[in-house]
Short mmCIF file of C-alpha atoms and ligand atoms in Angstrom, two decimals:
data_model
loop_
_atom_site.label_atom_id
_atom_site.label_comp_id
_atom_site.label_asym_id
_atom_site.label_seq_id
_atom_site.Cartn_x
_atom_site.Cartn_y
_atom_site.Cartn_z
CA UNK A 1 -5.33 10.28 10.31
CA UNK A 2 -7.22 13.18 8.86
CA UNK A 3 -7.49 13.21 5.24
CA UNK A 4 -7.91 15.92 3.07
CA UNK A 5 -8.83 15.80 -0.49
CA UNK A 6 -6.82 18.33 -2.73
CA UNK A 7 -8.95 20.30 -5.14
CA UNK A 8 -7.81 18.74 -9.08
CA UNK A 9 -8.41 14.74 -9.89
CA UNK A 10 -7.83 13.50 -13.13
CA UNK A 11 -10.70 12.06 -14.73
CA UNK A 12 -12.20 11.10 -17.96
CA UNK A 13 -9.05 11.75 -19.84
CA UNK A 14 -8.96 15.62 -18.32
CA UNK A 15 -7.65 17.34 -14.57
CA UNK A 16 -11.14 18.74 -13.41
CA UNK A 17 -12.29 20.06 -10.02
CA UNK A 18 -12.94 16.87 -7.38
CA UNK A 19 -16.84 17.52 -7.28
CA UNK A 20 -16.84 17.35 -10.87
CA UNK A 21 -15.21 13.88 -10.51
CA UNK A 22 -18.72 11.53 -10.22
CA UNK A 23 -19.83 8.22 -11.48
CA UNK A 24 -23.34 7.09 -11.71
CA UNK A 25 -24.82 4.56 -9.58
CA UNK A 26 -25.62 2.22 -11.73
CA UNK A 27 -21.74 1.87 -12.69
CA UNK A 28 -20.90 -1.72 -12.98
CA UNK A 29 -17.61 -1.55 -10.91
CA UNK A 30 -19.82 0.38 -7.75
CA UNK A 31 -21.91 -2.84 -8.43
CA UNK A 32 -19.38 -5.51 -8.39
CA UNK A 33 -16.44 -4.43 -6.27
CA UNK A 34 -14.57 -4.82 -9.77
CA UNK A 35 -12.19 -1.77 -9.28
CA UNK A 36 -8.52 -1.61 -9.38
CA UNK A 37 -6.44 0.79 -7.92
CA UNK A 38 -3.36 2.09 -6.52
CA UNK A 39 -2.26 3.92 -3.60
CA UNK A 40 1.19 5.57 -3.86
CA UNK A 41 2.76 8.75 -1.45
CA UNK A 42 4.33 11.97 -1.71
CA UNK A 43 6.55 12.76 0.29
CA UNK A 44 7.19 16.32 1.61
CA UNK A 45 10.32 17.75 2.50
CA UNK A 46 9.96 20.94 4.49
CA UNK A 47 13.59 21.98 4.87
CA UNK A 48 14.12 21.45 1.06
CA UNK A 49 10.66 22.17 -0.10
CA UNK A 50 10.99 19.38 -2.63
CA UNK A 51 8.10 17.03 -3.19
CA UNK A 52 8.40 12.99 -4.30
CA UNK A 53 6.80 10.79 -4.94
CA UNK A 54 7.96 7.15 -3.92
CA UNK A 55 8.31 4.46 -6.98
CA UNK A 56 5.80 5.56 -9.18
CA UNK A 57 6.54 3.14 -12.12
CA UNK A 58 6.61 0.33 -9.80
CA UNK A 59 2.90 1.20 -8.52
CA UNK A 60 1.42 1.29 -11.83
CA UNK A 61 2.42 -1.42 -13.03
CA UNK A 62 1.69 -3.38 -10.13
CA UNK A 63 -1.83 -1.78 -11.47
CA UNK A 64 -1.32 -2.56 -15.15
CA UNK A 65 -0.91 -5.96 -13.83
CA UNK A 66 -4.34 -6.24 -11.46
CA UNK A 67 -6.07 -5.32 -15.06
CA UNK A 68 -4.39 -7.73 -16.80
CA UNK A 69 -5.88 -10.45 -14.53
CA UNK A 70 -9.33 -9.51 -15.35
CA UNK A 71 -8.69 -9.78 -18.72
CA UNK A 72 -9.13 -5.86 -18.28
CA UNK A 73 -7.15 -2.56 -19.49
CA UNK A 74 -6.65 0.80 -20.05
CA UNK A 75 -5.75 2.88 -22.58
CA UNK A 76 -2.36 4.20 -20.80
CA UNK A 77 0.50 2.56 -20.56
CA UNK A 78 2.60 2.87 -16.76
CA UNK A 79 4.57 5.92 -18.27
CA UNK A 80 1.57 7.79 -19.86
CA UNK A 81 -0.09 7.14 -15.90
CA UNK A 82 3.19 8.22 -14.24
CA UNK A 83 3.26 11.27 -16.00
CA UNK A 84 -0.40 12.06 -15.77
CA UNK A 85 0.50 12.13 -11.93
CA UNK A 86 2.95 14.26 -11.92
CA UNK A 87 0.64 16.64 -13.94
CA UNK A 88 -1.61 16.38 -11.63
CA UNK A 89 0.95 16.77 -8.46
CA UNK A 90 2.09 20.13 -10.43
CA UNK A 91 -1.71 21.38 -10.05
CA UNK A 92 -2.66 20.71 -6.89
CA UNK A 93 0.83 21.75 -5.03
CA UNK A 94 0.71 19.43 -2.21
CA UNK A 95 2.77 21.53 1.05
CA UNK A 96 2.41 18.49 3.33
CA UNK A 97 2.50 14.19 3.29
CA UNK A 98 0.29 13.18 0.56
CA UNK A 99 -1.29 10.34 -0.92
CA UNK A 100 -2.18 9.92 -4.59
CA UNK A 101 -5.02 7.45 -5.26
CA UNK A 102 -5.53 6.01 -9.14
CA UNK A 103 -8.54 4.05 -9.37
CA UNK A 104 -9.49 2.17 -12.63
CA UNK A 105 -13.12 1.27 -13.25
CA UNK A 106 -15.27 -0.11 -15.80
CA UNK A 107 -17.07 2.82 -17.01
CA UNK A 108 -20.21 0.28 -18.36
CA UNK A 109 -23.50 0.55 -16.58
CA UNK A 110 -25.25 -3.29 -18.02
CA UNK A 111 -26.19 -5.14 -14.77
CA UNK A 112 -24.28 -8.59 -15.25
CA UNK A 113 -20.89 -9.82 -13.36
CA UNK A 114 -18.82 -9.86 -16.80
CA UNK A 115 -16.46 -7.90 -18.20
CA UNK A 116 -16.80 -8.71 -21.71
CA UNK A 117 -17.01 -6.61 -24.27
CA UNK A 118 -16.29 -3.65 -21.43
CA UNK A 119 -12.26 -4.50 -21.11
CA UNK A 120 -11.14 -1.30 -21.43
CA UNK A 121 -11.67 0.57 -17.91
CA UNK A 122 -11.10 4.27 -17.34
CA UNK A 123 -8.88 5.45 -14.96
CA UNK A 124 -9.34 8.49 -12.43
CA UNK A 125 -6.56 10.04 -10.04
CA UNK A 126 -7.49 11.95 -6.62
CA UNK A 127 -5.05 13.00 -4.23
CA UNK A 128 -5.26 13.88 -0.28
CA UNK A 129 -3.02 14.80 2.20
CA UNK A 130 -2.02 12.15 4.71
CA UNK A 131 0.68 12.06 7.85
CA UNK A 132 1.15 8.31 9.53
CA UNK A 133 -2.08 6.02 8.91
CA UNK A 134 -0.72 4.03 11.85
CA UNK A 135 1.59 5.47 14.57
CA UNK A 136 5.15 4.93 13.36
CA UNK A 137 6.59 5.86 16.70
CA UNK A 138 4.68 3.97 19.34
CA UNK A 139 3.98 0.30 18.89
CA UNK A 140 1.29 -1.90 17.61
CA UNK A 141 -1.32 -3.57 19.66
CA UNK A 142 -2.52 -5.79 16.58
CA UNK A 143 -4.56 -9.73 16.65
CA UNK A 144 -4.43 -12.44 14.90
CA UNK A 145 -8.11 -12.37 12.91
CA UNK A 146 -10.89 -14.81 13.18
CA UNK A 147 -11.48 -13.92 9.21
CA UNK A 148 -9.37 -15.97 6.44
CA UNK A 149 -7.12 -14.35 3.67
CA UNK A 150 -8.67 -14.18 0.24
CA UNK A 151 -6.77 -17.10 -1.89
CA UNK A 152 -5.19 -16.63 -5.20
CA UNK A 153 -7.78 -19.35 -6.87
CA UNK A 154 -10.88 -17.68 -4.86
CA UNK A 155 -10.22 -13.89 -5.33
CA UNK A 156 -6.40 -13.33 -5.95
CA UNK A 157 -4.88 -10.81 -2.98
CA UNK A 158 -2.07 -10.29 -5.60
CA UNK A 159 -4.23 -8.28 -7.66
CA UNK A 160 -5.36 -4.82 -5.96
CA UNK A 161 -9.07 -5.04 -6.32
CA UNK A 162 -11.64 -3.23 -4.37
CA UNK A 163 -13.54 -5.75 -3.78
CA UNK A 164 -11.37 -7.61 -1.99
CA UNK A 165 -11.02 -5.11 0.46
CA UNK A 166 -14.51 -6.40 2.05
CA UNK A 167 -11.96 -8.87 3.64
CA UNK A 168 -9.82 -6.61 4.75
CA UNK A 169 -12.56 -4.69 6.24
CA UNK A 170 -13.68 -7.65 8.23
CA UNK A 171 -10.41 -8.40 9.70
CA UNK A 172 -9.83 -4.50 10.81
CA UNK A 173 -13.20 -3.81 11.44
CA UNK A 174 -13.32 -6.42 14.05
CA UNK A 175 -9.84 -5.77 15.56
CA UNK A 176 -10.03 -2.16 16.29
CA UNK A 177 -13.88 -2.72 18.05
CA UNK A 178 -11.76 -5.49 19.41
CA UNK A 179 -9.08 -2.46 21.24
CA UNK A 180 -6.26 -3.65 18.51
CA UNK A 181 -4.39 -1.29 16.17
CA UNK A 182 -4.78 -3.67 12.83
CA UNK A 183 -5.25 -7.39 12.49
CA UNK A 184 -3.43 -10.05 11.32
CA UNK A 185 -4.88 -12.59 8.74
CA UNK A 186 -3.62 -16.33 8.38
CA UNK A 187 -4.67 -18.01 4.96
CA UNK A 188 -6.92 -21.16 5.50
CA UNK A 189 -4.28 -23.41 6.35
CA UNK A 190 -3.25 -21.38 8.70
CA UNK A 191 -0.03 -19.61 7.77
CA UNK A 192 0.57 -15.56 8.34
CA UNK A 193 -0.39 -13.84 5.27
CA UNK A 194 -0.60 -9.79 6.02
CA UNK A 195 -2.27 -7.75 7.84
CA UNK A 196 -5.48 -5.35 6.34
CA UNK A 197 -3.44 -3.44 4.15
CA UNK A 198 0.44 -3.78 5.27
CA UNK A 199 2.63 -6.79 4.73
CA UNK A 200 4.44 -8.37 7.36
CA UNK A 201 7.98 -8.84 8.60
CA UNK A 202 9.06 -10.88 11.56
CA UNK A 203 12.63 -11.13 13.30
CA UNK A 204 14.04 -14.38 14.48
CA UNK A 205 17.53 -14.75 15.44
CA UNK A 206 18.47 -11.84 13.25
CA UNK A 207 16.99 -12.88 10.38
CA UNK A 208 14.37 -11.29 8.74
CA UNK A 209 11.22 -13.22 7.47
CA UNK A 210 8.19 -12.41 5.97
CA UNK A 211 5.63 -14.44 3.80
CA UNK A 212 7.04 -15.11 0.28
CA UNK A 213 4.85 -13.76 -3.28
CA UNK A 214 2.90 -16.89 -3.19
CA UNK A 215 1.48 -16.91 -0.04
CA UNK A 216 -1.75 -15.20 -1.00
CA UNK A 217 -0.18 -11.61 -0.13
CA UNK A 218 0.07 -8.47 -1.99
CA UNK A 219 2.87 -7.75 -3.57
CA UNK A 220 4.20 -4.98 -1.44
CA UNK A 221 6.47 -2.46 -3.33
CA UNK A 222 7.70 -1.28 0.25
CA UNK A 223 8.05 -5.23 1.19
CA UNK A 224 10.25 -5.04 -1.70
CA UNK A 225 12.17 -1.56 -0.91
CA UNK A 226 12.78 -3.31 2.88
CA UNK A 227 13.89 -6.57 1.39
CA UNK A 228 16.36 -4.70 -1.13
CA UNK A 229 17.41 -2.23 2.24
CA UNK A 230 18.22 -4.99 4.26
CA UNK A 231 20.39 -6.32 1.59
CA UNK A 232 22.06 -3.37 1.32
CA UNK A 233 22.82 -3.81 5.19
CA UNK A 234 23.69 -7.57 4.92
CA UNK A 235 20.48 -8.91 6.91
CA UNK A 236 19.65 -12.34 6.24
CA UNK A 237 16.07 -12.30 4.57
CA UNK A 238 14.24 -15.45 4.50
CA UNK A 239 11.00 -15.54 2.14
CA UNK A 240 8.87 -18.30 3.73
CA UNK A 241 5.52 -19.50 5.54
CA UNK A 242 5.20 -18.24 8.94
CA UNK A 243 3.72 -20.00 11.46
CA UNK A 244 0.96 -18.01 14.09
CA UNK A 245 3.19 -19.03 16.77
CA UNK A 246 6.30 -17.32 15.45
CA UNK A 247 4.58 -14.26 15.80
CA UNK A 248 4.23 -14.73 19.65
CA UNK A 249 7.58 -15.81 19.76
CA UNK A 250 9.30 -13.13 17.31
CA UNK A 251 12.24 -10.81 18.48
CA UNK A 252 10.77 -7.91 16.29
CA UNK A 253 7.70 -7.59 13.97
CA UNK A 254 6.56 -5.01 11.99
CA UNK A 255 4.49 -3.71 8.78
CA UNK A 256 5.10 -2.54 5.60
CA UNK A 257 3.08 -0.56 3.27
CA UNK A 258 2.22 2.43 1.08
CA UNK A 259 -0.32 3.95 3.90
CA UNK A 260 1.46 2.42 7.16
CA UNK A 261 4.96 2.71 6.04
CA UNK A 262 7.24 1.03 8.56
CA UNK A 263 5.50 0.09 11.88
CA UNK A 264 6.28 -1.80 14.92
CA UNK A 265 4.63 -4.37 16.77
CA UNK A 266 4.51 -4.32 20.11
CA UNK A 267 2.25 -7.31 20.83
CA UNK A 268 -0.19 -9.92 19.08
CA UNK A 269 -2.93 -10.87 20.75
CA UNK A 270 -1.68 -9.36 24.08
CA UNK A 271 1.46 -10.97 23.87
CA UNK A 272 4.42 -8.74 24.21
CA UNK A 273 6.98 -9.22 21.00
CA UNK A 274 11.02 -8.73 22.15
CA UNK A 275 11.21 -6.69 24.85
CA UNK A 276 8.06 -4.43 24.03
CA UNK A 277 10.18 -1.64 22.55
CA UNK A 278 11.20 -1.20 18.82
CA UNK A 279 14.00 -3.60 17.97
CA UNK A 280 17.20 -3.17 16.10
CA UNK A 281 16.79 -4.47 12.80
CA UNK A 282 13.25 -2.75 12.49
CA UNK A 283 14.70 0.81 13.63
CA UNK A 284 17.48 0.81 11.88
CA UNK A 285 15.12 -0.33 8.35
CA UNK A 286 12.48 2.18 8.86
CA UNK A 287 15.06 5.21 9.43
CA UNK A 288 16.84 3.63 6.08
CA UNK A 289 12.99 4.25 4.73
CA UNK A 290 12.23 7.50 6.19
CA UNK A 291 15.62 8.56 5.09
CA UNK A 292 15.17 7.68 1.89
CA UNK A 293 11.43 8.37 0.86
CA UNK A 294 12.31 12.29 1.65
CA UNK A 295 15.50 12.17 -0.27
CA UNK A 296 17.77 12.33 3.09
CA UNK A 297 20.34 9.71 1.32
CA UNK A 298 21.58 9.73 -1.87
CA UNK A 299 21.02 5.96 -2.18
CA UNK A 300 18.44 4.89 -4.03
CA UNK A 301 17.15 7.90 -4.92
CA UNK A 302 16.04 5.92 -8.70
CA UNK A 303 13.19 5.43 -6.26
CA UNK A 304 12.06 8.85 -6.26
CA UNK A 305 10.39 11.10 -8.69
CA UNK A 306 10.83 14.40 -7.70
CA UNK A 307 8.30 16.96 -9.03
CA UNK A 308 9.11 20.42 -8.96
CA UNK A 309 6.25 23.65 -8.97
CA UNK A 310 6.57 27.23 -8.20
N1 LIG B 1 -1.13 -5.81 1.48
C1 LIG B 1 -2.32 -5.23 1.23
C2 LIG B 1 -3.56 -6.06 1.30
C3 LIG B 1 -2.39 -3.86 0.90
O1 LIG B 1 -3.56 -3.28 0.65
C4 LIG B 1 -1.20 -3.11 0.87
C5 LIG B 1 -1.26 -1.64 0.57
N2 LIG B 1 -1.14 -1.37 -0.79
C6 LIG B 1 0.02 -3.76 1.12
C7 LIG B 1 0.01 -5.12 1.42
C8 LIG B 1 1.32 -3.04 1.02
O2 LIG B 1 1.63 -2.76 -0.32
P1 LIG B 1 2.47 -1.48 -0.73
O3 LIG B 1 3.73 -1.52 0.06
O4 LIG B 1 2.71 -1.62 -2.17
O5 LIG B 1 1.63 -0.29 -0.40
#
């Protein structure tokens, strides 16, 4: 994955150059992980030369919604950030995959781990191109990890903050020195929560399971396009725990997200899932998803907000 950052980021209320786009050290979110952010694509159609971007309300107010569990907030609501995007998609003219990055911070600099009296964060909004984050094609080698989800009562994975994404660094960190793809993480009790930044699905018998809301994951908005796909197809979806051993014993797995898409497993913890090769229900979801996030289908295209530049 080679990222590059586009030139224009929106910050401090204005689009500005990227270098232009700086904090100071002393910043209290740089200090205490207390950032919350969003990570949402653009997708690229070369045949079309159309550009959208995939559920952009949905994102922010997933966002709008981390704040609020802080106690935190900014001064725009979901539609004032949506279209700030799209202003900002205009003026940098993406011609390739692209990913659009809003990150909300407290702009106070007093040394204490408190918010109040600094609830109201500012919000910037950097862009960069981006093709698969994991291969989509070949499948996952990925491991169960020795590291614990983050709980809802410790540090809430529902809420997208940055620093929770120490834990996620753990988990991946280890896993790829380890020879794996991504990792897996169970919650203390030992249930399948997600994996570093992707939710999960498994396949059992044609049905298709994955962790429900509560289960100390992130509340995926392409867990939720999948769940609503497979509907449209008539798959039986079953929002429950998972056990670690139903991943070894799974038909099909794969992961959801923003950044990974739709990716198959191919083993956990060198144990091959199905028959080692992409399996039915998972091929025939992600081409549903790659069909629709470059407005192939005119189904749920609600989900798309095209943006149009010369
Ligand atoms: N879980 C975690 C921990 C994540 O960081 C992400 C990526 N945002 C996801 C799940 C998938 O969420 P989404 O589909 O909204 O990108």
């Amino acid at each position: 994955m080679i990222n590059k950052y586009l030139p224009y980021v929106y910050f401090e209320g204005k689009i500005v150059p990227l270098g232009k786009a700086k904090v100071s050290v002393t910043n209290k979110t740089l200090q205490y992980g207390s950032g919350v952010f969003s990570g949402l694509r653009g997708y690229y159609n070369k045949e079309e030369k159309t550009v959208n971007v995939f559920r952009i309300e949905d994102h922010y107010k997933r966002m709008l919604d981390s704040l609020k569990i802080l106690n935190a907030r900014l001064k725009l609501s979901s539609k004032q950030l949506a279209d700030l995007t799209i202003e900002l998609v205009k003026k940098n003219k993406p011609a390739a995959n692209f990913y659009i990055r809003p990150f909300a911070y407290c702009p106070s600099e007093v040394i204490a781990p408190t918010l109040i009296g600094n609830e109201v964060f500012d919000v910037a909004i950097y862009m960069m191109t981006m093709d698969d984050y994991l291969p989509v094609d070949k499948g996952l080698s990925v491991c169960v990890s020795s590291w614990n989800r983050i709980s809802d009562n410790a540090l809430p994975p529902r809420g997208k903050f940055s620093g929770a994404y120490v834990n996620s660094m753990l988990a991946r960190d280890d896993a790829i020195r380890a020879g794996f793809n991504e990792a897996v993480f169970l919650s203390a009790d030992g249930h399948v929560v997600e994996g570093s930044a992707e939710n999960i699905f498994i396949v059992r018998d044609n049905v298709l399971i994955t962790p429900p809301a509560t289960a100390d994951i992130l509340e995926g908005i392409t867990r939720k396009s999948i769940i609503e796909l497979a509907g449209e197809n008539d798959i039986k979806v079953e929002e429950r725990l998972i056990d670690r051993t139903e991943l070894y014993i799974a038909d099909e797995i794969f992961l959801t997200g923003t950044a990974v898409q739709v990716a198959w497993v191919a083993e956990v913890d060198k144990r091959k899932i199905g028959s080692g090769k992409i399996g039915p229900i998972t091929k025939k979801l992600q081409k549903m998803f790659f069909d629709t996030v470059y407005g192939k289908t005119e189904k749920n295209k609600n989900w798309l907000t095209e943006v149009v530049f010369k």
